[in-house]
Short mmCIF file of C-alpha atoms and ligand atoms in Angstrom, two decimals:
data_model
loop_
_atom_site.label_atom_id
_atom_site.label_comp_id
_atom_site.label_asym_id
_atom_site.label_seq_id
_atom_site.Cartn_x
_atom_site.Cartn_y
_atom_site.Cartn_z
CA MET E 1 -18.37 -34.90 16.34
CA GLN E 2 -17.79 -34.30 12.77
CA ALA E 3 -14.22 -34.22 10.92
CA ALA E 4 -12.84 -33.64 7.67
CA VAL E 5 -10.87 -36.96 7.53
CA TYR E 6 -8.40 -37.18 4.90
CA ARG E 7 -8.91 -40.57 3.04
CA GLY E 8 -6.37 -40.66 0.70
CA ARG E 9 -5.33 -38.57 -2.62
CA SER E 10 -7.74 -35.84 -3.05
CA VAL E 11 -10.23 -37.36 -1.00
CA VAL E 12 -11.55 -35.76 2.35
CA SER E 13 -14.97 -36.51 3.57
CA VAL E 14 -16.88 -35.31 6.29
CA GLU E 15 -17.66 -37.48 8.85
CA GLU E 16 -18.75 -38.81 12.21
CA VAL E 17 -15.94 -39.40 14.42
CA PRO E 18 -15.48 -39.85 18.20
CA THR E 19 -14.85 -36.62 19.95
CA PRO E 20 -11.34 -37.13 21.46
CA GLU E 21 -10.85 -37.79 25.13
CA ILE E 22 -7.99 -35.82 26.96
CA GLY E 23 -6.02 -36.82 30.04
CA PRO E 24 -3.76 -34.90 32.67
CA GLY E 25 -2.44 -31.59 31.70
CA GLU E 26 -4.35 -31.73 28.30
CA ILE E 27 -7.28 -29.40 26.86
CA LEU E 28 -10.42 -29.88 24.54
CA ILE E 29 -11.16 -26.78 21.97
CA ARG E 30 -14.37 -26.68 20.38
CA VAL E 31 -12.91 -25.35 17.25
CA GLU E 32 -14.56 -22.05 15.98
CA ALA E 33 -12.36 -21.76 13.01
CA CYS E 34 -9.31 -22.83 11.27
CA GLY E 35 -7.86 -21.67 7.99
CA ILE E 36 -7.00 -23.93 5.32
CA CYS E 37 -2.91 -23.57 4.13
CA HIS E 38 -1.45 -24.59 0.85
CA THR E 39 0.62 -27.04 3.16
CA ASP E 40 -2.27 -28.85 4.11
CA LEU E 41 -3.53 -28.73 0.18
CA LYS E 42 -0.15 -30.30 -1.20
CA LYS E 43 -0.21 -33.21 1.71
CA ILE E 44 -3.94 -34.20 0.59
CA GLU E 45 -3.46 -33.36 -3.16
CA TYR E 46 -0.12 -34.93 -3.33
CA ASN E 47 -0.33 -37.78 -0.54
CA LEU E 48 2.13 -36.87 1.29
CA LEU E 49 1.14 -38.34 4.43
CA GLU E 50 -0.58 -42.11 5.04
CA PRO E 51 -4.42 -41.53 5.41
CA PRO E 52 -6.52 -41.25 7.48
CA ARG E 53 -5.89 -37.84 9.02
CA ILE E 54 -7.48 -34.75 9.91
CA TYR E 55 -5.85 -31.61 9.17
CA GLY E 56 -5.68 -27.75 9.94
CA HIS E 57 -3.45 -26.48 11.92
CA GLU E 58 -4.32 -22.51 12.26
CA THR E 59 -6.80 -23.11 14.81
CA ALA E 60 -8.88 -20.67 17.11
CA GLY E 61 -11.58 -22.11 19.42
CA VAL E 62 -13.29 -22.13 22.90
CA VAL E 63 -11.90 -24.11 25.73
CA ALA E 64 -14.28 -27.09 26.01
CA ALA E 65 -12.72 -29.06 28.77
CA VAL E 66 -9.50 -29.13 30.92
CA GLY E 67 -7.75 -31.99 32.23
CA ALA E 68 -6.49 -32.83 35.84
CA ARG E 69 -3.47 -30.11 36.60
CA VAL E 70 -4.13 -27.65 34.11
CA THR E 71 -4.26 -24.43 35.77
CA ARG E 72 -3.82 -21.68 32.98
CA PHE E 73 -6.95 -22.64 31.34
CA ARG E 74 -10.24 -22.93 31.75
CA ALA E 75 -13.67 -23.77 30.22
CA GLY E 76 -15.13 -20.91 28.19
CA ASP E 77 -11.38 -19.59 27.41
CA ARG E 78 -11.03 -18.37 23.97
CA VAL E 79 -8.18 -19.41 22.74
CA VAL E 80 -5.36 -19.95 19.48
CA ALA E 81 -3.40 -23.20 19.60
CA PHE E 82 0.33 -23.31 17.96
CA HIS E 83 0.37 -26.97 16.55
CA HIS E 84 4.24 -27.77 16.71
CA ILE E 85 6.66 -27.34 19.73
CA PRO E 86 10.66 -27.36 19.85
CA CYS E 87 12.14 -29.92 22.46
CA GLN E 88 14.57 -26.90 23.53
CA ALA E 89 17.45 -29.24 24.03
CA CYS E 90 18.26 -31.05 20.52
CA PHE E 91 21.25 -30.03 17.82
CA TYR E 92 18.85 -28.02 16.09
CA CYS E 93 17.14 -26.20 18.88
CA ARG E 94 19.91 -25.83 20.59
CA ARG E 95 20.84 -23.64 17.09
CA LYS E 96 17.30 -22.46 17.04
CA ASN E 97 16.64 -24.10 14.22
CA TYR E 98 13.38 -25.14 15.70
CA ALA E 99 11.75 -26.19 12.16
CA GLN E 100 14.51 -29.15 12.25
CA CYS E 101 13.98 -30.39 15.36
CA ALA E 102 12.40 -33.82 15.18
CA VAL E 103 10.08 -33.43 18.69
CA TYR E 104 8.72 -29.90 17.04
CA LYS E 105 7.35 -32.44 13.49
CA LYS E 106 5.34 -34.14 15.71
CA VAL E 107 1.99 -32.74 16.34
CA GLY E 108 0.31 -31.97 19.15
CA ILE E 109 -2.71 -31.71 18.22
CA THR E 110 -5.00 -33.90 16.97
CA ALA E 111 -9.26 -34.83 16.54
CA GLY E 112 -8.12 -38.53 16.23
CA PHE E 113 -6.10 -40.62 13.84
CA GLU E 114 -2.47 -39.48 13.94
CA PRO E 115 -2.07 -36.06 14.84
CA ALA E 116 -2.22 -34.00 12.20
CA GLY E 117 -3.46 -30.52 13.66
CA GLY E 118 -7.07 -32.11 13.67
CA GLY E 119 -8.68 -28.10 12.93
CA PHE E 120 -10.56 -29.36 10.19
CA ALA E 121 -12.83 -30.51 13.30
CA GLN E 122 -15.66 -29.67 15.69
CA TYR E 123 -13.05 -30.20 19.00
CA VAL E 124 -9.19 -30.97 19.41
CA ARG E 125 -7.29 -32.57 21.82
CA VAL E 126 -4.47 -30.13 22.86
CA MET E 127 -1.42 -32.42 24.51
CA ASP E 128 0.10 -31.21 27.60
CA TRP E 129 3.55 -29.81 26.20
CA ILE E 130 1.38 -27.44 23.67
CA VAL E 131 -0.94 -26.61 26.51
CA GLU E 132 2.08 -25.73 28.63
CA ARG E 133 4.11 -23.18 25.61
CA GLY E 134 1.76 -22.56 22.79
CA VAL E 135 -2.03 -21.39 23.40
CA GLU E 136 -2.48 -18.08 23.41
CA LYS E 137 -5.80 -16.72 24.92
CA ILE E 138 -7.59 -14.20 22.33
CA PRO E 139 -8.70 -10.80 23.66
CA ASP E 140 -11.91 -9.30 23.63
CA GLY E 141 -12.92 -7.97 20.63
CA VAL E 142 -10.82 -10.01 18.42
CA SER E 143 -12.61 -12.59 16.04
CA PHE E 144 -11.76 -16.05 15.94
CA GLU E 145 -11.62 -15.75 12.25
CA ARG E 146 -8.50 -13.26 12.64
CA ALA E 147 -6.90 -14.97 15.41
CA THR E 148 -6.29 -18.06 12.92
CA LEU E 149 -3.92 -15.48 11.48
CA VAL E 150 -1.38 -15.88 13.88
CA GLU E 151 0.48 -19.50 12.55
CA PRO E 152 0.68 -18.00 9.16
CA LEU E 153 1.83 -14.47 10.00
CA ASN E 154 4.27 -16.26 12.27
CA THR E 155 5.50 -18.24 9.77
CA CYS E 156 6.43 -14.82 7.71
CA LEU E 157 7.56 -13.23 10.65
CA LYS E 158 10.17 -15.79 10.95
CA ALA E 159 11.57 -15.24 7.80
CA VAL E 160 11.20 -11.24 7.48
CA THR E 161 13.24 -11.31 10.37
CA GLN E 162 15.49 -13.71 8.38
CA CYS E 163 15.95 -11.52 5.42
CA ASP E 164 16.10 -8.68 7.97
CA PRO E 165 14.77 -6.10 4.90
CA ARG E 166 16.60 -2.75 6.08
CA PRO E 167 14.59 0.66 5.29
CA GLU E 168 16.88 2.25 2.43
CA GLU E 169 16.24 -1.42 0.02
CA PHE E 170 14.27 -2.45 -2.44
CA VAL E 171 12.39 -5.42 -1.67
CA ALA E 172 10.59 -7.61 -4.40
CA ILE E 173 7.67 -9.75 -3.24
CA LEU E 174 6.91 -12.27 -6.10
CA GLY E 175 3.26 -13.82 -5.62
CA GLN E 176 0.46 -11.75 -3.55
CA GLY E 177 -1.56 -14.66 -2.20
CA PRO E 178 -2.44 -14.48 1.81
CA ILE E 179 1.24 -15.17 2.42
CA GLY E 180 2.70 -12.74 0.01
CA LEU E 181 0.17 -10.00 1.21
CA MET E 182 1.90 -10.84 4.73
CA PHE E 183 4.77 -10.65 3.49
CA THR E 184 4.22 -7.20 2.55
CA MET E 185 2.93 -5.92 5.81
CA LEU E 186 5.79 -6.78 7.50
CA THR E 187 7.91 -5.66 4.97
CA HIS E 188 6.34 -2.25 4.82
CA ARG E 189 6.95 -1.84 8.15
CA THR E 190 10.86 -1.92 8.29
CA GLY E 191 10.43 1.11 5.84
CA ALA E 192 12.00 -0.80 2.80
CA ARG E 193 10.63 0.00 -0.86
CA ILE E 194 8.34 -2.92 -2.23
CA ALA E 195 7.46 -3.97 -5.49
CA VAL E 196 5.09 -6.78 -5.63
CA THR E 197 3.98 -9.09 -8.57
CA ASP E 198 0.61 -10.73 -9.22
CA THR E 199 -1.37 -12.00 -11.78
CA ILE E 200 -4.64 -11.21 -9.91
CA GLY E 201 -5.72 -7.42 -9.75
CA GLU E 202 -7.64 -7.57 -6.56
CA ARG E 203 -4.43 -8.99 -4.86
CA ARG E 204 -2.28 -6.31 -6.47
CA GLU E 205 -4.99 -3.82 -5.43
CA ILE E 206 -4.77 -5.09 -1.55
CA ALA E 207 -0.99 -5.20 -1.96
CA ALA E 208 -0.97 -1.69 -2.62
CA ARG E 209 -3.25 -0.85 0.50
CA CYS E 210 -0.82 -3.04 2.61
CA GLY E 211 2.37 -1.30 1.74
CA ALA E 212 3.45 -1.81 -2.10
CA GLU E 213 4.94 0.89 -4.08
CA PHE E 214 4.49 -1.10 -7.18
CA ALA E 215 2.43 -3.63 -7.80
CA TRP E 216 2.62 -5.46 -11.31
CA ASP E 217 1.27 -8.40 -13.15
CA PRO E 218 4.31 -10.43 -14.43
CA GLY E 219 2.43 -11.41 -17.62
CA ALA E 220 1.92 -7.63 -18.80
CA LEU E 221 5.46 -6.57 -18.29
CA ASP E 222 9.15 -7.26 -17.79
CA VAL E 223 9.36 -7.34 -14.18
CA ALA E 224 13.07 -7.71 -13.72
CA ALA E 225 13.57 -4.58 -16.01
CA GLU E 226 11.00 -2.63 -14.30
CA ILE E 227 12.66 -3.32 -11.02
CA LYS E 228 16.43 -2.23 -12.83
CA ARG E 229 14.43 0.85 -14.09
CA ARG E 230 13.89 1.65 -10.07
CA THR E 231 17.12 0.64 -8.90
CA GLY E 232 20.17 2.74 -10.82
CA GLY E 233 20.13 -0.47 -12.70
CA ARG E 234 20.98 -3.07 -10.72
CA GLY E 235 18.32 -4.98 -9.38
CA ALA E 236 16.30 -5.15 -5.66
CA ASP E 237 18.24 -6.38 -3.03
CA LEU E 238 16.16 -8.77 -1.69
CA VAL E 239 13.72 -10.89 -3.15
CA ILE E 240 10.62 -12.83 -1.68
CA VAL E 241 9.29 -15.98 -3.17
CA ALA E 242 5.66 -16.40 -2.28
CA ALA E 243 4.66 -18.79 -5.10
CA SER E 244 5.59 -21.97 -6.74
CA VAL E 245 5.23 -21.82 -10.75
CA ALA E 246 7.60 -22.75 -13.02
CA GLY E 247 10.26 -20.58 -13.75
CA ILE E 248 9.66 -18.43 -10.82
CA VAL E 249 12.94 -18.82 -9.39
CA ASP E 250 14.92 -18.04 -12.54
CA GLN E 251 12.93 -14.66 -12.25
CA ALA E 252 13.53 -14.19 -8.90
CA ILE E 253 17.48 -14.09 -9.85
CA ALA E 254 16.63 -12.07 -12.95
CA CYS E 255 15.01 -9.55 -10.37
CA SER E 256 18.03 -9.23 -7.96
CA ARG E 257 21.10 -7.22 -8.35
CA PRO E 258 24.24 -9.10 -7.75
CA GLY E 259 25.46 -9.55 -3.99
CA SER E 260 21.34 -9.86 -3.29
CA ARG E 261 19.42 -12.06 -1.18
CA ILE E 262 16.70 -14.29 -2.23
CA LEU E 263 14.43 -16.48 -0.17
CA LEU E 264 12.51 -19.23 -1.12
CA PHE E 265 9.44 -19.49 0.87
CA ALA E 266 6.89 -21.31 -1.62
CA GLN E 267 8.99 -24.19 -2.78
CA THR E 268 7.74 -26.97 -0.19
CA SER E 269 7.43 -29.81 -2.64
CA ALA E 270 10.38 -32.29 -2.68
CA THR E 271 9.93 -33.07 -6.13
CA GLU E 272 9.77 -29.29 -7.58
CA ARG E 273 13.11 -28.79 -9.30
CA ILE E 274 14.19 -25.29 -9.67
CA GLU E 275 16.46 -24.30 -12.73
CA ALA E 276 19.09 -21.05 -11.99
CA SER E 277 22.25 -20.38 -13.72
CA GLY E 278 25.40 -21.56 -11.10
CA ALA E 279 26.96 -18.09 -12.24
CA ASP E 280 24.23 -15.95 -11.25
CA ILE E 281 24.80 -17.02 -7.53
CA CYS E 282 28.83 -17.95 -7.71
CA VAL E 283 29.84 -14.93 -9.78
CA GLY E 284 26.84 -12.90 -8.59
CA GLU E 285 27.44 -13.72 -5.08
CA ARG E 286 23.64 -14.05 -4.66
CA THR E 287 22.44 -15.75 -1.13
CA LEU E 288 19.91 -17.81 -1.92
CA PHE E 289 18.16 -19.49 1.16
CA GLY E 290 14.99 -20.93 2.45
CA CYS E 291 12.75 -20.44 5.70
CA TYR E 292 9.70 -22.48 6.64
CA SER E 293 7.54 -22.99 9.56
CA ALA E 294 7.29 -20.84 12.51
CA SER E 295 9.04 -20.31 15.89
CA VAL E 296 7.64 -20.22 19.22
CA GLU E 297 10.02 -17.60 19.96
CA LEU E 298 7.75 -15.05 17.71
CA GLN E 299 4.27 -16.28 18.77
CA SER E 300 3.96 -13.82 21.25
CA GLU E 301 5.12 -10.94 19.04
CA SER E 302 2.93 -12.66 16.11
CA ALA E 303 -0.33 -12.44 18.27
CA HIS E 304 0.28 -9.17 19.48
CA LEU E 305 0.46 -8.05 15.49
CA VAL E 306 -2.34 -9.94 14.30
CA PHE E 307 -4.64 -9.01 17.72
CA GLY E 308 -3.37 -5.46 18.17
CA GLY E 309 -4.87 -4.08 14.72
CA GLU E 310 -1.60 -2.73 13.52
CA LEU E 311 -1.36 -5.20 10.27
CA PRO E 312 -4.65 -5.10 8.45
CA VAL E 313 -4.82 -9.03 8.28
CA GLU E 314 -8.69 -8.91 8.05
CA GLU E 315 -8.02 -8.18 4.49
CA LEU E 316 -6.86 -11.08 3.86
CA ILE E 317 -10.23 -13.11 4.75
CA SER E 318 -12.38 -13.59 1.60
CA HIS E 319 -14.38 -16.81 2.45
CA ARG E 320 -15.66 -18.44 5.63
CA LEU E 321 -17.23 -22.06 5.15
CA PRO E 322 -18.89 -24.65 7.29
CA LEU E 323 -17.29 -28.01 7.35
CA VAL E 324 -19.53 -29.68 5.10
CA LYS E 325 -18.27 -27.24 1.77
CA ILE E 326 -14.46 -28.07 2.96
CA ARG E 327 -14.22 -29.43 -0.77
CA SER E 328 -15.41 -26.26 -2.08
CA GLY E 329 -12.64 -24.42 0.24
CA PHE E 330 -9.77 -26.75 -0.98
CA ASP E 331 -10.79 -25.94 -4.78
CA LEU E 332 -10.81 -22.39 -4.13
CA ALA E 333 -7.42 -22.21 -2.35
CA LEU E 334 -6.09 -24.70 -5.60
CA HIS E 335 -7.54 -22.60 -7.86
CA PRO E 336 -7.83 -18.97 -6.92
CA GLY E 337 -10.34 -16.37 -8.32
CA PRO E 338 -10.26 -12.60 -8.21
CA LYS E 339 -11.61 -12.52 -4.82
CA SER E 340 -9.99 -15.90 -3.46
CA LEU E 341 -7.76 -15.09 -0.54
CA LYS E 342 -7.64 -16.74 2.91
CA ILE E 343 -10.32 -19.07 3.27
CA ILE E 344 -11.71 -19.67 6.66
CA VAL E 345 -13.45 -22.91 7.96
CA GLN E 346 -16.28 -22.97 10.76
CA PRO E 347 -16.72 -26.22 11.91
CA GLN E 348 -19.63 -25.19 14.38
CA ARG E 349 -21.96 -23.88 11.46
CA CYS E 350 -24.19 -26.09 10.15
CA SER E 351 -24.65 -24.76 7.16
ZN1 ZN Z 401 0.02 -23.05 7.40
ZN1 ZN Z 402 14.83 -30.09 19.36
#
């Protein structure tokens, strides 16, 4: 089969590799669509994990084969697969901090080499513990591309659940890439007022359609002053940081009121330093917190939201590319143009 193999910093080559073999309790999925995620890009551009690996964790496809003892699925089922499953028994799982579970971090899907998601390949092997608890059927009428959005939506739903925006609150969401836009959609459901920022005009237009009351270009006006003007001089009750550029956390604090909460969602690099006034946190009584990855507990709700059509998630898909063009997909995601948002790889397409 064909797969996009990570071979070292910034190098991904489309190669012929063996189709994975499955064991008892496992399934083989023929990958029809897999989204490109910023965490894939970081691993590839900053060489975070040893090569060779096959990345891609927003995977949807068709069950091609089932191992002995698999009863929930049969060949031909259309499915979306979660790639992590917590052990449910360790210190962190007992506290529902699933993303910190050591087992959770061991990826249960592989297209070969060290398990790493494998969605950027024509077939993936899904290990038994994922088959049991992490695979969802895709309803008729829902495209594979739409189904790939279950995983990223889950990560945002987990964060929004944690932030708990309330109807009377004013929420600022900095960055309106695919993740920022999902935050806008999910926050809109809570009834809170929303102001978003992005330098790309097309993204601001989509944000307005997704529920943002204000969509501003942070280069064109003083965002903190605009928010204060609309909140009795106070600032936002909640700020969600959904982009990582220098100075953005300082900007988030400037936009926020004393006693507010500030979520860091895009600060995934261990080398990125953030600068802020200590007094803004201590004297200003702000809560600065992080949230990362998806929650198995929210998987069925996420699937429901993506499949059910309540959220306009298909607006987020801008490009569909065959595997051979994956490098241009990475470049588009790294340097988004006015029209690029979520980029989906379709490994069964020849061109
Ligand atoms: Zn992702
Ligand atoms: Zn655990």
